[in-house]
XYZ file of C-alpha atoms in Angstrom:
543
model
C 8.629 5.398 -13.191
C 7.712 4.163 -9.771
C 7.722 5.435 -6.207
C 10.930 5.375 -4.243
C 9.804 3.109 -1.406
C 7.881 -0.060 -0.911
C 4.908 -0.464 1.383
C 5.046 1.881 4.378
C 3.171 2.268 7.645
C 2.418 5.345 9.736
C 4.912 5.634 12.580
C 2.219 5.524 15.254
C 1.037 2.104 14.049
C 4.330 0.231 14.448
C 4.292 -0.440 18.170
C 0.535 -0.940 18.217
C 0.803 -3.773 15.684
C 4.001 -5.253 17.034
C 2.720 -7.770 19.571
C 0.240 -9.344 17.176
C 2.803 -9.305 14.365
C 5.424 -11.073 16.500
C 2.968 -13.856 17.272
C 1.830 -14.215 13.644
C 5.332 -14.197 12.230
C 6.681 -16.644 14.804
C 3.879 -19.023 13.915
C 4.670 -18.695 10.206
C 8.378 -19.238 10.774
C 7.823 -22.421 12.784
C 5.333 -24.163 10.479
C 7.991 -26.204 8.727
C 6.268 -29.480 8.038
C 3.050 -27.940 6.815
C 4.897 -25.435 4.623
C 6.867 -28.190 2.934
C 3.896 -30.508 2.501
C 1.561 -27.964 0.939
C 1.632 -25.184 -1.612
C 3.170 -21.901 -0.375
C 0.705 -19.573 1.340
C 0.867 -16.010 2.616
C 1.143 -17.216 6.213
C 3.721 -19.956 5.609
C 6.424 -17.689 4.276
C 9.474 -19.623 5.471
C 10.329 -23.305 5.283
C 12.721 -25.377 7.351
C 12.996 -23.092 10.371
C 11.696 -25.312 13.178
C 15.261 -25.555 14.448
C 17.344 -22.470 15.283
C 18.907 -20.830 12.224
C 22.198 -22.539 11.358
C 25.356 -20.731 12.341
C 26.688 -18.394 9.663
C 23.458 -18.204 7.681
C 22.458 -14.617 6.955
C 18.710 -14.077 6.585
C 17.300 -11.062 4.765
C 13.576 -10.304 4.423
C 12.113 -9.726 0.972
C 8.656 -8.192 0.595
C 8.080 -10.160 -2.635
C 9.411 -13.365 -4.120
C 11.450 -13.379 -7.289
C 9.374 -14.587 -10.256
C 12.438 -15.792 -12.166
C 16.051 -16.873 -11.723
C 17.199 -15.382 -15.042
C 19.120 -12.108 -14.775
C 17.464 -9.312 -16.726
C 14.326 -11.280 -17.535
C 11.258 -9.263 -18.469
C 9.628 -11.039 -15.482
C 12.201 -9.680 -13.028
C 11.542 -7.509 -9.999
C 13.725 -5.896 -7.347
C 13.965 -9.200 -5.465
C 15.403 -10.815 -8.597
C 17.958 -8.037 -8.945
C 19.035 -8.271 -5.304
C 19.427 -12.050 -5.304
C 21.222 -12.380 -8.635
C 23.665 -9.561 -7.880
C 25.352 -12.154 -5.648
C 25.373 -14.865 -8.324
C 26.294 -13.266 -11.656
C 28.801 -10.685 -12.854
C 29.411 -8.596 -15.959
C 32.531 -7.439 -17.748
C 32.350 -4.209 -15.724
C 30.648 -3.186 -12.471
C 29.192 -0.107 -10.809
C 31.155 1.340 -7.916
C 29.560 3.013 -4.892
C 29.659 6.413 -6.627
C 28.092 4.831 -9.729
C 31.275 5.118 -11.763
C 32.444 2.128 -13.812
C 35.014 -0.331 -12.499
C 36.484 -3.598 -13.815
C 35.031 -6.999 -13.013
C 35.393 -9.909 -15.459
C 37.349 -7.578 -17.738
C 40.598 -6.307 -16.257
C 40.707 -3.471 -18.784
C 39.146 -2.203 -21.993
C 40.060 0.048 -24.874
C 37.769 2.418 -26.741
C 38.637 3.214 -30.357
C 39.232 6.880 -31.294
C 35.839 7.070 -33.025
C 34.094 5.637 -29.930
C 32.530 2.760 -31.875
C 34.699 -0.190 -30.834
C 35.110 -1.524 -27.288
C 37.821 -4.130 -26.769
C 37.671 -5.950 -23.439
C 40.636 -7.853 -22.004
C 39.335 -10.639 -19.772
C 40.706 -11.450 -16.364
C 42.665 -14.717 -16.383
C 41.854 -17.656 -14.134
C 38.125 -16.991 -13.630
C 35.834 -20.017 -13.517
C 32.099 -20.467 -13.722
C 30.313 -22.040 -10.779
C 30.357 -25.375 -12.641
C 34.168 -25.306 -12.611
C 34.635 -24.463 -16.297
C 36.908 -21.532 -17.272
C 35.396 -18.305 -18.552
C 36.390 -17.514 -22.127
C 35.627 -14.825 -24.660
C 33.347 -17.312 -26.439
C 31.188 -17.456 -23.289
C 30.850 -13.669 -23.297
C 29.780 -13.769 -26.934
C 27.326 -16.615 -26.225
C 25.821 -14.712 -23.275
C 25.268 -11.565 -25.339
C 23.655 -13.507 -28.182
C 21.435 -15.400 -25.740
C 20.127 -12.172 -24.211
C 19.507 -10.568 -27.588
C 17.375 -13.471 -28.809
C 13.814 -12.065 -28.507
C 12.530 -15.416 -27.239
C 14.570 -15.130 -24.027
C 12.676 -12.029 -22.896
C 15.696 -9.918 -21.894
C 14.406 -6.707 -20.316
C 17.024 -4.356 -21.777
C 17.393 -5.417 -25.405
C 16.520 -1.830 -26.378
C 19.804 -0.657 -24.869
C 21.732 -2.665 -27.471
C 19.532 -2.864 -30.572
C 19.492 0.861 -31.393
C 16.093 1.737 -29.891
C 17.521 3.325 -26.722
C 21.167 3.943 -27.485
C 23.832 2.709 -29.827
C 23.224 -0.464 -31.821
C 25.663 -3.325 -31.328
C 26.642 -4.406 -34.826
C 28.508 -7.485 -33.702
C 30.526 -9.223 -30.982
C 33.782 -10.962 -31.813
C 36.065 -13.234 -29.766
C 39.452 -13.097 -31.538
C 41.091 -15.125 -28.746
C 40.169 -16.721 -25.411
C 40.695 -13.526 -23.437
C 39.618 -10.777 -25.833
C 36.077 -9.658 -26.673
C 35.253 -6.905 -29.166
C 31.898 -5.074 -29.320
C 31.296 -2.982 -32.465
C 28.725 -0.137 -32.274
C 27.025 1.908 -34.980
C 27.793 5.162 -33.136
C 29.603 6.386 -30.004
C 27.719 5.868 -26.760
C 28.479 7.483 -23.407
C 26.300 4.935 -21.628
C 27.360 1.673 -23.280
C 29.355 0.462 -20.266
C 26.686 1.852 -17.976
C 24.004 -0.298 -19.637
C 26.126 -3.396 -19.005
C 26.014 -2.710 -15.262
C 22.299 -1.921 -14.886
C 21.174 -4.000 -11.854
C 17.777 -4.548 -13.490
C 19.309 -6.275 -16.482
C 23.066 -6.715 -16.222
C 24.892 -8.047 -19.244
C 25.863 -10.986 -17.035
C 28.330 -13.530 -18.362
C 26.767 -16.985 -18.042
C 27.842 -20.533 -18.675
C 25.959 -22.016 -21.637
C 24.942 -24.761 -19.193
C 22.501 -22.258 -17.683
C 20.094 -23.472 -20.390
C 19.132 -26.978 -21.501
C 19.761 -28.604 -24.888
C 16.683 -26.861 -26.316
C 17.803 -23.445 -25.101
C 15.283 -23.332 -22.255
C 16.360 -21.519 -19.107
C 17.326 -23.822 -16.190
C 19.147 -21.798 -13.541
C 21.980 -19.251 -13.459
C 25.528 -20.564 -13.594
C 27.560 -17.413 -13.237
C 30.881 -16.224 -11.874
C 29.769 -14.488 -8.670
C 30.733 -15.346 -5.091
C 27.469 -17.221 -4.474
C 25.788 -20.281 -6.008
C 22.035 -20.247 -6.679
C 21.391 -23.240 -4.405
C 17.703 -23.657 -3.522
C 14.498 -21.831 -4.405
C 11.171 -22.549 -2.734
C 8.727 -20.179 -4.514
C 6.806 -18.021 -2.074
C 9.142 -18.998 0.764
C 12.854 -18.389 0.226
C 15.906 -18.445 -2.032
C 19.075 -19.917 -0.561
C 22.527 -18.954 -1.823
C 25.715 -20.794 -0.847
C 29.318 -19.610 -1.175
C 31.103 -20.552 -4.391
C 34.342 -22.091 -3.140
C 36.085 -21.518 -6.470
C 35.508 -17.760 -6.479
C 38.588 -15.560 -6.794
C 37.941 -12.030 -5.464
C 39.363 -9.026 -7.221
C 42.125 -7.171 -5.374
C 40.541 -3.710 -5.491
C 38.715 -2.422 -2.424
C 35.029 -3.336 -2.358
C 32.807 -0.578 -3.739
C 29.207 -1.032 -4.858
C 29.206 -4.147 -7.022
C 32.877 -3.667 -7.920
C 36.088 -4.712 -6.202
C 36.661 -7.538 -3.751
C 33.678 -9.760 -2.899
C 33.967 -12.534 -0.307
C 31.168 -14.904 0.705
C 31.467 -15.537 4.447
C 28.133 -17.295 5.019
C 25.077 -18.799 3.379
C 22.459 -16.174 2.517
C 18.745 -16.944 2.708
C 16.328 -14.411 1.194
C 13.078 -14.963 3.099
C 9.720 -13.814 1.725
C 7.763 -11.827 4.339
C 5.369 -9.466 2.525
C 4.380 -7.228 5.451
C 6.892 -4.693 6.771
C 5.586 -4.874 10.335
C 5.944 -8.660 10.259
C 9.500 -8.240 8.973
C 10.230 -5.961 11.911
C 8.812 -8.443 14.407
C 10.802 -11.279 12.787
C 14.007 -9.293 13.165
C 13.216 -8.494 16.798
C 12.545 -12.195 17.429
C 15.888 -13.154 15.863
C 14.308 -14.969 12.892
C 15.917 -12.668 10.310
C 19.068 -10.563 10.404
C 18.273 -7.591 8.172
C 15.426 -5.833 6.358
C 14.788 -2.780 4.245
C 13.372 0.102 6.253
C 11.063 2.792 4.893
C 11.809 6.413 5.678
C 9.403 6.991 8.533
C 9.394 3.668 10.369
C 10.950 4.124 13.816
C 11.864 0.776 15.419
C 12.196 0.525 19.199
C 15.681 1.365 20.410
C 17.565 -1.754 21.434
C 21.238 -2.791 21.367
C 20.233 -5.958 19.485
C 19.690 -4.021 16.246
C 20.664 -0.757 14.590
C 19.988 1.258 11.454
C 22.555 1.403 8.666
C 21.842 4.566 6.670
C 23.447 6.030 3.582
C 22.710 8.299 0.638
C 20.303 7.129 -2.019
C 19.713 8.168 -5.616
C 15.883 8.119 -5.842
C 14.810 11.766 -6.233
C 11.793 12.937 -4.201
C 10.152 15.720 -6.184
C 7.372 18.258 -6.497
C 6.094 18.204 -10.075
C 4.788 21.516 -11.482
C 2.505 21.355 -14.511
C 3.856 24.018 -16.871
C 0.907 23.607 -19.275
C -1.576 24.626 -16.615
C -2.969 28.121 -17.443
C -1.754 29.501 -14.118
C 1.510 27.599 -13.743
C 2.589 28.235 -17.337
C 3.915 31.558 -15.970
C 7.525 30.888 -14.948
C 7.273 33.648 -12.321
C 4.678 31.662 -10.385
C 6.755 28.489 -10.674
C 9.779 30.349 -9.320
C 7.676 31.790 -6.516
C 6.682 28.258 -5.514
C 10.354 27.243 -5.542
C 11.330 30.151 -3.270
C 8.359 29.991 -0.899
C 9.361 26.935 1.133
C 12.365 25.970 3.206
C 13.241 23.002 0.997
C 16.304 21.861 3.018
C 14.126 21.954 6.130
C 11.443 19.830 4.469
C 14.036 17.277 3.333
C 15.395 17.055 6.862
C 11.933 16.723 8.426
C 10.565 14.121 6.015
C 13.612 11.861 6.270
C 14.130 12.282 10.035
C 17.483 13.944 9.341
C 18.846 10.915 7.482
C 19.630 12.790 4.276
C 20.259 16.338 3.163
C 18.753 18.634 0.554
C 19.621 17.760 -3.016
C 18.044 20.121 -5.574
C 19.350 18.241 -8.606
C 18.619 15.163 -10.665
C 22.332 14.447 -10.249
C 22.513 12.504 -6.946
C 24.871 13.907 -4.350
C 26.450 10.430 -4.152
C 27.273 10.369 -7.873
C 30.811 10.855 -9.135
C 29.271 13.401 -11.537
C 27.963 15.637 -8.732
C 29.651 19.029 -8.389
C 29.311 22.113 -6.207
C 27.015 23.504 -8.910
C 24.600 20.563 -8.853
C 24.482 20.749 -5.046
C 23.343 24.376 -5.167
C 19.603 25.048 -5.099
C 16.832 27.426 -4.067
C 17.033 29.591 -0.943
C 13.760 30.603 0.653
C 12.977 34.295 0.088
C 9.485 35.485 1.002
C 10.097 39.069 -0.255
C 11.057 37.687 -3.678
C 7.991 35.433 -3.635
C 5.774 38.458 -2.994
C 7.440 40.403 -5.819
C 7.113 37.578 -8.336
C 3.457 36.933 -7.494
C 2.590 40.636 -7.802
C 4.431 40.890 -11.100
C 2.596 37.807 -12.420
C -0.786 39.184 -11.352
C -1.500 36.361 -8.925
C -4.524 37.097 -6.705
C -4.926 33.958 -4.639
C -6.260 31.591 -7.308
C -6.342 28.057 -5.795
C -3.679 25.553 -6.834
C -4.175 21.836 -6.127
C -1.334 19.703 -4.742
C -2.021 15.994 -5.334
C -0.600 13.246 -3.136
C -1.461 9.867 -1.590
C -1.251 8.090 1.759
C 0.153 4.831 0.445
C 3.667 6.277 0.300
C 4.038 8.190 3.528
C 7.062 10.223 2.472
C 5.075 11.695 -0.439
C 2.148 12.535 1.838
C 4.350 14.104 4.527
C 6.286 16.116 1.967
C 2.996 17.412 0.501
C 1.699 18.450 3.932
C 4.835 20.478 4.665
C 4.788 22.074 1.217
C 1.099 22.985 1.422
C 1.594 24.656 4.803
C 4.658 26.679 3.807
C 3.305 27.712 0.401
C 0.058 28.874 2.003
C 2.018 30.865 4.581
C 3.863 32.564 1.701
C 0.598 33.687 0.097
C 0.134 30.876 -2.445
C -3.326 29.334 -2.100
C -2.514 25.624 -2.221
C -5.183 22.994 -1.549
C -4.173 19.431 -0.690
C -5.873 16.625 -2.652
C -5.288 13.133 -1.248
C -6.160 10.355 -3.683
C -5.590 6.628 -4.059
C -2.163 5.760 -5.452
C -3.687 4.242 -8.577
C -5.452 7.511 -9.409
C -2.331 9.562 -8.733
C -0.280 7.332 -11.017
C -2.934 7.640 -13.746
C -2.982 11.434 -13.326
C 0.812 11.530 -13.542
C 0.852 9.489 -16.732
C -1.800 11.727 -18.304
C -0.234 14.991 -17.092
C -3.525 15.674 -15.295
C -2.413 17.711 -12.265
C -1.200 21.144 -11.168
C 1.247 20.197 -8.404
C 2.125 16.634 -7.432
C 4.322 15.109 -4.727
C 6.138 12.310 -6.528
C 9.229 10.107 -6.492
C 11.370 8.567 -9.230
C 13.440 5.423 -8.971
C 17.193 5.797 -9.306
C 18.933 5.579 -12.645
C 22.467 4.304 -13.074
C 23.498 7.612 -14.674
C 22.018 11.126 -14.277
C 21.742 11.530 -18.047
C 19.105 8.779 -18.056
C 16.737 10.593 -15.717
C 17.275 13.923 -17.490
C 16.282 12.063 -20.664
C 13.095 10.886 -18.941
C 11.961 14.339 -17.797
C 13.015 16.355 -20.876
C 10.948 16.438 -24.059
C 7.640 17.476 -25.594
C 4.443 16.895 -23.597
C 2.400 16.838 -26.791
C 4.197 13.597 -27.670
C 4.781 12.220 -24.186
C 2.715 13.364 -21.173
C 5.309 11.822 -18.834
C 7.701 14.627 -19.744
C 8.003 17.300 -17.047
C 10.399 19.823 -18.615
C 9.898 21.322 -22.047
C 13.102 23.095 -23.058
C 14.407 22.324 -26.568
C 17.774 23.930 -25.830
C 18.238 21.804 -22.718
C 17.279 18.686 -24.680
C 19.841 19.563 -27.362
C 22.451 20.085 -24.649
C 21.701 16.655 -23.187
C 21.930 15.030 -26.602
C 25.289 16.684 -27.173
C 26.908 14.304 -24.652
C 25.231 11.107 -25.895
C 28.565 9.949 -27.331
C 30.829 11.702 -24.833
C 32.882 9.379 -22.601
C 34.971 12.088 -20.918
C 33.470 12.327 -17.425
C 34.762 15.858 -16.853
C 32.938 17.073 -19.940
C 29.787 15.191 -18.975
C 29.813 16.604 -15.430
C 30.093 20.132 -16.806
C 27.099 19.657 -19.116
C 25.002 18.072 -16.345
C 25.798 21.063 -14.126
C 24.621 23.404 -16.883
C 21.404 21.404 -17.242
C 20.855 21.734 -13.493
C 21.231 25.508 -13.619
C 18.796 25.747 -16.530
C 16.311 23.596 -14.639
C 16.536 25.806 -11.552
C 15.763 28.856 -13.690
C 12.767 27.259 -15.417
C 11.410 25.456 -12.309
C 9.427 22.697 -14.084
C 9.816 20.561 -10.961
C 11.502 20.807 -7.589
C 13.901 18.108 -6.413
C 14.048 18.016 -2.613
C 16.226 15.076 -1.665
C 17.460 11.624 -2.620
C 15.589 9.001 -0.602
C 18.140 7.452 1.781
C 19.079 3.789 1.733
C 17.985 2.446 5.134
C 18.629 -1.069 6.441
C 17.633 -2.370 9.868
C 20.378 -4.793 10.889
C 20.856 -7.273 13.718
C 23.839 -6.812 16.006
C 24.984 -10.249 14.782
C 25.874 -8.907 11.316
C 29.036 -6.978 10.546
C 30.008 -5.221 7.327
C 26.542 -4.304 5.998
C 26.812 -1.190 3.816
C 24.399 0.971 1.858
C 24.484 1.920 -1.814
C 22.761 4.770 -3.688
C 20.929 2.280 -5.916
C 19.677 0.565 -2.712
C 20.575 -2.932 -3.912
C 21.376 -5.033 -0.842
C 24.689 -6.905 -0.840
C 25.762 -9.584 1.633
C 29.181 -10.504 0.304
C 31.853 -9.137 2.679
C 29.307 -9.477 5.522
C 30.017 -11.710 8.517
C 27.705 -13.094 11.194
C 28.525 -13.852 14.817
């Protein structure tokens, strides 16, 4: 589990650093000859930019380079995921609300016992080398990923360690693929769409004669064209791509490549901002509390995220083991107000591990705590609380965590709960989190493709796994009861019940889902957000 944002900077420092950053970034972007003649360096982050950017080339800033071009590799990072989402596709795809839609498969059937998935492939789809996609290619791709020597990140999702075990894959004809499982799995299709390790369908020519990885030859709207490590990855439109007819949604539906896309490595966020202002890039991720200067040449595209920002409450602490004190903490602060303040009004309060943007969200999951100081006083008196100090741990590296902790400490203290703020280095906080060595902690989780996955991460037994935050055997049994359930109505009902149980037990407080924020040049049109915060530049045009 990792924080919900990348490197951030205090708001007051942005303008102060801007002039120097503009100069430094402009110098880096113009050092073409030296960058090409020597090994990549931190200052020479972009090659071939001495001339103005070519018309119709979209440039997006990455804070890190991709370490691999293989989808789902154990070496992957978020840059890998973002780049390859344009190049490869799976049988199915995640929509904007994180439901499952068709992609290379037009349809699929699930056997009555839930153990057999039969996919019917879309006709007329070609790989980027011009060869037609067949069921045999799907089978080859699956078997390639499951070979331990390839280092596929999500083998556990298919070999029985973290879900159902795939017993075999058959290709009875050119357009039919059959996956056989050892047990029903509610998340089998979901695993196929995981942006970290999609079950992408690849041409066997993606590897050499010895089976060594070369480069991705997929079915997506973009070709993996050029990669200069430490500098950029260039994607070019695949002229033979045939978009689906459904409306674009997430990674599903129609995808059209209107321009080349260059992913430029610029590690520093302030330098990214200066590059955008100078017209060297067209878009960048934006952390929650960066406030760029107002200017008609750029604007913020904001949308709901799915990364929960939380206050962890250590239920094995002698004081906090009393549920009455945990509930008092939950009722002492104006949680919607904190969510609004921390995110500059860009997102609302979400008290649940079910994201508001999810198709599984309901009115029940959107209901949370309402501040009540009289009830706080009653609970504390009943629990025999007499002002014993409680430590709230946070860090300055991730400004949203620090700001959230400051607001919480102030409001809890005002309500009569003696909370002391402890600011530590991020490395120490992460170590304390992993060891369960804290009382209160401001923390953030990364998004999961399905709410059941994050409930599975927080539920359990701390004696076996200190990362667990909620110890409720009945809730764990309830979660396990839908492990093979594919009916979304049934699953939504169970997730709502889990949410209500979590509110009552208060093992942690969820405040909001970190918003997806993109700073975009006026030259780009069609940029949209997504709860999983994966950036997509198909269906985007440039003036």
